[in-house]
Coordinates of C-alpha atoms and ligand atoms in Angstrom, one line a residue:
M13 CA 34.8 -12.5 -9.1
A14 CA 37.8 -13.4 -7.1
K15 CA 37.2 -15.9 -4.3
K16 CA 37.1 -14.2 -0.9
T17 CA 39.9 -15.2 1.4
Y18 CA 39.9 -15.1 5.2
D19 CA 42.5 -14.8 8.0
K20 CA 43.4 -18.3 9.2
A21 CA 43.1 -17.3 12.9
F22 CA 39.6 -15.9 12.3
L23 CA 38.5 -19.2 10.6
G24 CA 40.0 -21.3 13.4
D25 CA 38.1 -19.3 16.0
M26 CA 34.9 -19.7 14.0
Y27 CA 35.5 -23.5 13.8
K28 CA 36.3 -23.7 17.5
K29 CA 33.1 -21.8 18.4
M30 CA 31.0 -24.2 16.3
Q31 CA 32.7 -27.2 17.9
S32 CA 32.2 -25.8 21.4
A33 CA 28.5 -25.2 20.7
R34 CA 28.1 -28.8 19.5
K35 CA 30.0 -30.4 22.3
F36 CA 28.2 -28.3 24.9
E37 CA 24.9 -29.6 23.6
E38 CA 26.0 -33.2 23.5
R39 CA 27.2 -32.9 27.1
V40 CA 23.9 -31.3 28.2
Q41 CA 22.0 -34.1 26.5
W42 CA 24.1 -36.7 28.4
L43 CA 23.7 -34.9 31.7
F44 CA 20.0 -34.8 31.1
A45 CA 19.9 -38.5 30.5
Q46 CA 21.7 -38.9 33.8
G47 CA 18.9 -37.1 35.5
M48 CA 21.1 -34.2 36.5
V49 CA 19.3 -31.4 34.7
H50 CA 16.1 -30.0 36.3
G51 CA 13.3 -28.8 34.2
T52 CA 13.7 -29.1 30.4
T53 CA 16.2 -28.1 27.8
H54 CA 16.2 -27.2 24.2
L55 CA 19.2 -28.2 22.1
G56 CA 20.4 -26.5 19.0
I57 CA 22.3 -29.3 17.4
G58 CA 22.5 -28.6 13.7
E59 CA 21.9 -24.9 14.1
E60 CA 25.4 -23.9 15.2
A61 CA 26.1 -21.8 12.0
T62 CA 23.2 -19.5 12.8
A63 CA 24.5 -18.5 16.2
V64 CA 28.2 -18.4 15.3
G65 CA 28.0 -16.8 11.9
T66 CA 25.6 -14.1 13.3
I67 CA 27.3 -13.2 16.5
M68 CA 30.8 -13.1 15.0
A69 CA 29.6 -10.5 12.6
L70 CA 28.3 -8.2 15.3
G71 CA 30.2 -5.6 17.2
E72 CA 31.3 -6.3 20.8
N73 CA 28.9 -3.7 22.1
D74 CA 25.9 -5.0 20.3
Y75 CA 23.1 -6.5 22.3
V76 CA 21.8 -10.0 21.7
F77 CA 18.4 -11.4 22.7
G78 CA 18.6 -15.1 22.6
T79 CA 16.0 -17.9 22.2
H80 CA 15.0 -20.9 24.3
R81 CA 17.3 -22.9 22.0
G82 CA 20.2 -20.5 22.7
H83 CA 23.1 -22.3 24.4
N84 CA 25.0 -21.7 21.2
Q85 CA 24.1 -18.0 21.2
G86 CA 25.2 -17.5 24.8
L87 CA 28.5 -19.3 24.3
T88 CA 29.3 -17.3 21.1
K89 CA 28.5 -14.0 22.8
G90 CA 31.3 -14.8 25.2
L91 CA 29.5 -16.0 28.3
D92 CA 31.7 -18.1 30.6
V93 CA 31.3 -21.7 29.7
N94 CA 31.8 -22.8 33.3
E95 CA 29.1 -20.5 34.5
M96 CA 26.8 -21.7 31.7
M97 CA 27.3 -25.3 32.6
A98 CA 26.8 -24.6 36.3
E99 CA 23.6 -22.7 35.5
I100 CA 22.3 -25.8 33.7
L101 CA 23.1 -28.0 36.7
A102 CA 21.4 -25.3 39.0
R103 CA 24.5 -24.5 40.9
K104 CA 25.3 -21.3 42.9
T105 CA 28.2 -20.5 40.5
G106 CA 25.9 -20.4 37.5
C107 CA 25.6 -17.2 35.5
C108 CA 22.1 -16.6 37.1
G109 CA 23.1 -18.1 40.5
G110 CA 21.5 -21.4 39.5
V111 CA 17.9 -20.2 39.6
G112 CA 17.4 -19.7 35.8
G113 CA 18.4 -23.0 34.3
S114 CA 18.9 -23.9 30.7
M115 CA 16.2 -21.7 29.3
H116 CA 17.1 -18.5 31.2
I117 CA 20.9 -18.3 30.7
A118 CA 21.7 -14.6 30.5
D119 CA 24.5 -12.2 31.3
P120 CA 23.7 -8.5 31.0
T121 CA 27.4 -7.6 31.6
K122 CA 28.1 -9.3 28.2
R123 CA 25.0 -7.6 26.7
Y124 CA 23.4 -11.0 26.3
F125 CA 19.8 -11.2 27.4
G126 CA 18.5 -14.8 27.3
A127 CA 15.2 -16.1 26.3
D128 CA 11.8 -15.0 27.5
G129 CA 9.4 -17.9 28.4
V130 CA 6.7 -16.1 26.5
L131 CA 7.5 -16.3 22.8
G132 CA 7.4 -13.0 21.1
A133 CA 8.1 -11.0 24.2
S134 CA 11.8 -10.7 23.5
A135 CA 11.0 -8.8 20.3
V136 CA 9.2 -6.1 22.1
M137 CA 12.0 -5.8 24.7
A138 CA 14.7 -5.8 21.9
N139 CA 13.0 -2.8 20.4
G140 CA 13.1 -1.1 23.8
V141 CA 16.9 -1.4 23.9
A142 CA 17.1 -0.3 20.3
L143 CA 15.0 2.8 21.1
A144 CA 17.4 3.6 24.0
I145 CA 20.4 3.4 21.7
K146 CA 18.7 5.7 19.2
K147 CA 17.5 8.2 21.7
E148 CA 20.9 8.4 23.4
G149 CA 22.6 8.7 20.0
R150 CA 25.0 5.7 20.5
K151 CA 26.6 5.4 17.1
D152 CA 28.1 1.9 16.9
E153 CA 25.6 -0.3 18.7
I154 CA 22.7 -2.4 17.4
V155 CA 20.3 -5.0 18.9
N156 CA 20.3 -8.5 17.4
L157 CA 17.1 -10.4 18.1
F158 CA 17.0 -14.1 17.5
F159 CA 13.6 -15.8 17.2
G160 CA 12.2 -18.9 15.7
D161 CA 9.9 -19.5 12.7
G162 CA 7.1 -20.5 15.1
T163 CA 7.7 -17.3 17.1
F164 CA 7.3 -15.3 13.9
N165 CA 3.6 -16.0 14.1
Q166 CA 3.3 -14.4 17.5
G167 CA 1.7 -11.0 17.5
G168 CA 4.5 -9.5 19.6
T169 CA 7.1 -10.3 16.9
L170 CA 5.0 -8.8 14.1
E171 CA 4.2 -5.8 16.1
A172 CA 7.8 -5.3 17.0
L173 CA 8.8 -5.5 13.3
N174 CA 6.1 -2.9 12.4
L175 CA 7.3 -0.6 15.2
A176 CA 10.9 -1.0 14.3
G177 CA 10.1 -0.2 10.7
I178 CA 8.2 3.0 11.4
W179 CA 10.6 4.3 14.1
K180 CA 13.7 3.1 12.1
L181 CA 15.1 1.4 15.2
P182 CA 18.6 -0.3 15.1
T183 CA 17.1 -3.8 15.5
L184 CA 18.3 -6.7 13.5
F185 CA 15.6 -9.3 13.3
V186 CA 17.2 -12.8 12.9
C187 CA 14.7 -15.5 12.3
V188 CA 16.2 -19.0 12.9
N189 CA 13.9 -20.9 10.6
N190 CA 14.6 -24.5 11.7
T191 CA 11.4 -25.7 9.9
Y192 CA 9.5 -26.8 13.0
G193 CA 7.7 -25.2 15.9
M194 CA 7.5 -28.0 18.4
S195 CA 5.9 -30.9 16.4
T196 CA 4.5 -28.7 13.7
H197 CA 6.0 -28.3 10.3
I198 CA 6.2 -24.7 9.1
S199 CA 3.9 -25.4 6.1
R200 CA 1.1 -26.4 8.5
V201 CA 1.0 -23.0 10.2
T202 CA 1.7 -20.5 7.4
A203 CA 0.6 -20.4 3.8
E204 CA 3.7 -18.5 2.7
T205 CA 6.7 -20.3 4.0
D206 CA 9.2 -17.8 2.6
L207 CA 9.4 -15.8 5.8
A208 CA 11.6 -13.1 4.2
K209 CA 8.6 -11.9 2.4
R210 CA 7.2 -10.5 5.6
G211 CA 9.7 -7.7 6.2
P212 CA 8.8 -5.6 3.1
A213 CA 5.2 -5.5 4.3
F214 CA 6.5 -3.4 7.1
G215 CA 9.1 -1.4 5.1
V216 CA 11.9 -3.6 6.5
P217 CA 14.4 -5.0 4.0
S218 CA 14.7 -8.7 4.2
I219 CA 16.9 -11.5 3.0
N220 CA 17.1 -15.3 3.1
V221 CA 20.4 -17.0 3.8
D222 CA 21.5 -20.6 4.0
G223 CA 21.6 -21.1 7.8
N224 CA 23.9 -24.1 7.5
D225 CA 26.6 -22.1 5.8
V226 CA 28.4 -20.3 8.5
L227 CA 30.4 -17.9 6.2
A228 CA 27.2 -17.0 4.2
V229 CA 25.5 -16.2 7.5
Y230 CA 28.5 -14.1 8.6
E231 CA 28.7 -12.2 5.4
A232 CA 24.9 -11.5 5.3
V233 CA 24.9 -10.3 8.9
K234 CA 28.0 -8.1 8.5
K235 CA 26.3 -6.3 5.6
A236 CA 23.0 -6.1 7.4
R237 CA 24.6 -4.6 10.4
E238 CA 25.9 -1.7 8.3
H239 CA 22.3 -1.2 7.0
V240 CA 20.9 -1.3 10.6
L241 CA 23.5 1.2 11.8
T242 CA 22.7 3.7 9.1
E243 CA 19.2 3.1 7.9
G244 CA 17.2 1.1 10.4
P245 CA 15.9 -2.4 10.9
M246 CA 16.5 -5.5 8.7
L247 CA 15.2 -9.0 8.7
I248 CA 17.5 -12.0 8.0
V249 CA 15.9 -15.4 7.7
E250 CA 18.5 -18.1 8.4
N251 CA 17.1 -21.3 7.0
T252 CA 18.3 -24.4 8.8
Y253 CA 16.9 -27.5 10.5
R254 CA 16.3 -28.6 14.0
I255 CA 18.1 -32.0 14.2
S256 CA 17.4 -32.2 18.0
G257 CA 13.9 -33.0 19.1
H258 CA 11.9 -29.9 20.4
S259 CA 12.9 -30.6 24.0
K260 CA 13.7 -33.6 26.0
S261 CA 10.2 -35.1 25.9
D262 CA 10.1 -35.3 22.1
G263 CA 9.6 -38.8 20.5
N264 CA 10.1 -37.4 16.9
L265 CA 6.8 -39.0 15.9
Y266 CA 5.9 -36.3 13.5
R267 CA 8.8 -36.6 11.1
T268 CA 10.7 -39.5 9.4
K269 CA 14.1 -40.8 10.3
E270 CA 15.1 -40.2 6.7
E271 CA 14.3 -36.5 6.9
I272 CA 16.4 -36.1 10.0
E273 CA 19.2 -38.2 8.4
S274 CA 19.2 -36.1 5.3
W275 CA 19.8 -33.0 7.4
K276 CA 22.6 -34.7 9.4
Q277 CA 24.3 -35.0 6.0
K278 CA 24.1 -31.2 5.7
C279 CA 25.7 -30.7 9.1
P280 CA 27.0 -27.1 9.3
I281 CA 30.2 -28.2 11.1
K282 CA 31.1 -30.9 8.6
R283 CA 30.4 -28.5 5.8
F284 CA 32.7 -25.9 7.3
A285 CA 35.4 -28.4 7.9
K286 CA 35.2 -29.5 4.3
Y287 CA 35.6 -25.8 3.2
L288 CA 38.5 -25.3 5.5
T289 CA 40.4 -28.4 4.3
E290 CA 39.6 -28.1 0.6
N291 CA 40.7 -24.5 0.5
G292 CA 44.0 -25.3 2.2
Y293 CA 43.4 -23.4 5.5
F294 CA 43.6 -26.4 7.8
T295 CA 44.6 -30.0 7.7
E296 CA 42.2 -32.6 9.1
E297 CA 44.7 -33.1 12.0
E298 CA 44.6 -29.4 12.8
L299 CA 40.8 -29.4 12.9
Q300 CA 40.8 -32.4 15.1
K301 CA 43.1 -30.6 17.5
I302 CA 40.7 -27.6 17.7
A303 CA 37.8 -30.0 18.3
D304 CA 39.8 -31.7 21.1
E305 CA 40.5 -28.3 22.7
A306 CA 36.8 -27.5 22.6
Q307 CA 36.0 -30.9 24.2
A308 CA 38.5 -30.4 27.0
E309 CA 36.9 -27.0 27.8
I310 CA 33.5 -28.7 28.0
D311 CA 34.9 -31.5 30.2
A312 CA 36.4 -28.9 32.6
A313 CA 33.2 -26.9 32.7
T314 CA 31.3 -30.1 33.6
E315 CA 33.7 -30.8 36.4
F316 CA 33.5 -27.2 37.6
A317 CA 29.7 -27.4 37.6
K318 CA 29.5 -30.7 39.4
A319 CA 31.8 -29.5 42.1
S320 CA 29.9 -26.3 42.7
P321 CA 27.5 -26.0 45.6
E322 CA 23.7 -25.7 45.1
P323 CA 22.1 -22.3 45.8
D324 CA 21.1 -21.6 49.4
M325 CA 17.4 -22.3 50.1
A326 CA 17.3 -19.1 52.3
A327 CA 18.1 -17.1 49.1
A328 CA 15.4 -18.7 47.0
L329 CA 13.2 -15.6 46.9
D330 CA 16.0 -13.0 46.7
S331 CA 15.5 -12.4 43.0
V332 CA 11.7 -12.5 43.1
Y333 CA 9.7 -9.3 43.1
V334 CA 7.4 -9.3 46.0
K335 CA 5.1 -6.3 46.4
Ligands
LIG1 C1 3.4 -17.4 23.9 C2 3.9 -18.8 23.9 N1 3.2 -19.8 23.3 C3 3.6 -21.1 23.3 C4 4.8 -21.4 24.0 C5 5.3 -22.8 24.1 N2 6.4 -23.0 23.1 C6 7.7 -23.0 23.6 S1 8.8 -23.2 22.4 C7 7.6 -23.4 21.2 C8 8.0 -23.6 19.8 C9 8.7 -22.4 19.2 O1 9.0 -22.6 17.9 P1 10.1 -21.7 17.1 O2 9.8 -20.3 17.4 O3 10.1 -22.2 15.7 O4 11.5 -22.1 17.9 P2 12.2 -23.5 17.9 O5 11.7 -24.2 19.1 O6 11.9 -24.2 16.7 O7 13.7 -23.2 18.1 C10 6.3 -23.2 21.8 C11 5.1 -23.3 21.0 C12 5.5 -20.3 24.7 N3 6.6 -20.5 25.3 N4 5.0 -19.0 24.6
LIG2 MG1 11.3 -23.5 14.8

């Protein structure tokens, strides 16, 4: 079979999005160490190909439900990087006015609903949006639900998969299997670690994909989207690894340095860069320029966030439902 070729601008955009996601996370990590981030934060270092490959294969009008490890998802869905950084530093200019923080970055105007603090709850809500799309007969829209391997053991996720199967909802279930749920290896919580075997039990076609190969993810999701538009739900398990600790309080005591190191060698960004140079799309200098552009945007976003005012105390309860 002839090797697939891609448009250079498309690949450059993909590489930039992966670099932006990585550099955003590195900056958040640094800001956290400076004591500038309230609450906690979950970093997706090493998982960039799942967010970028998936979302780039979706249509602009598709909805995305993110995860608590979803900075990379929000950025790729087109949220404003300045507003995202400001949200993390709890500033008034943040995409949620500074009251959501790292875990609750969302922007409904971009059709991006962030994470829910209750794992499994997003799956149920994603189906709700998919049901609306179906009932209103909207022809070119689907819902993409990201969730983790640990979250796949929550009742809500399995119930949502079942309901989507029977109602043939346009929901694309994307499991980001990063091998751990907090400090627990997947093999300690489920006897069958091939999570793609779960979909067929609900009549939902399922596939595994190498979640560190951004183009493999992109191609898989593109195809799956067609299926979801015409037939109903699908499950894609994107297999990757959580290089970052679970959250900022993680001492990594449950896994070896060697294991983490071996996955750093499989870095999805390095891998994509190798593909791009070996196939003659970009020189190393060109890729460095793209990475520098991404860094400059993150630097500017940090300055924007730091210079932004904090929310007014008087408005603290404005978004709270009080009966
Ligand atoms: C219902 C519920 N149980 C427990 C938690 C606490 N919790 C937050 S993240 C997490 C691990 C989730 O693992 P996974 O779904 O694999 O996502 P990952 O953190 O690996 O990206 C847990 C147990 C929660 N938020 N909600
Ligand atoms: Mg996990």
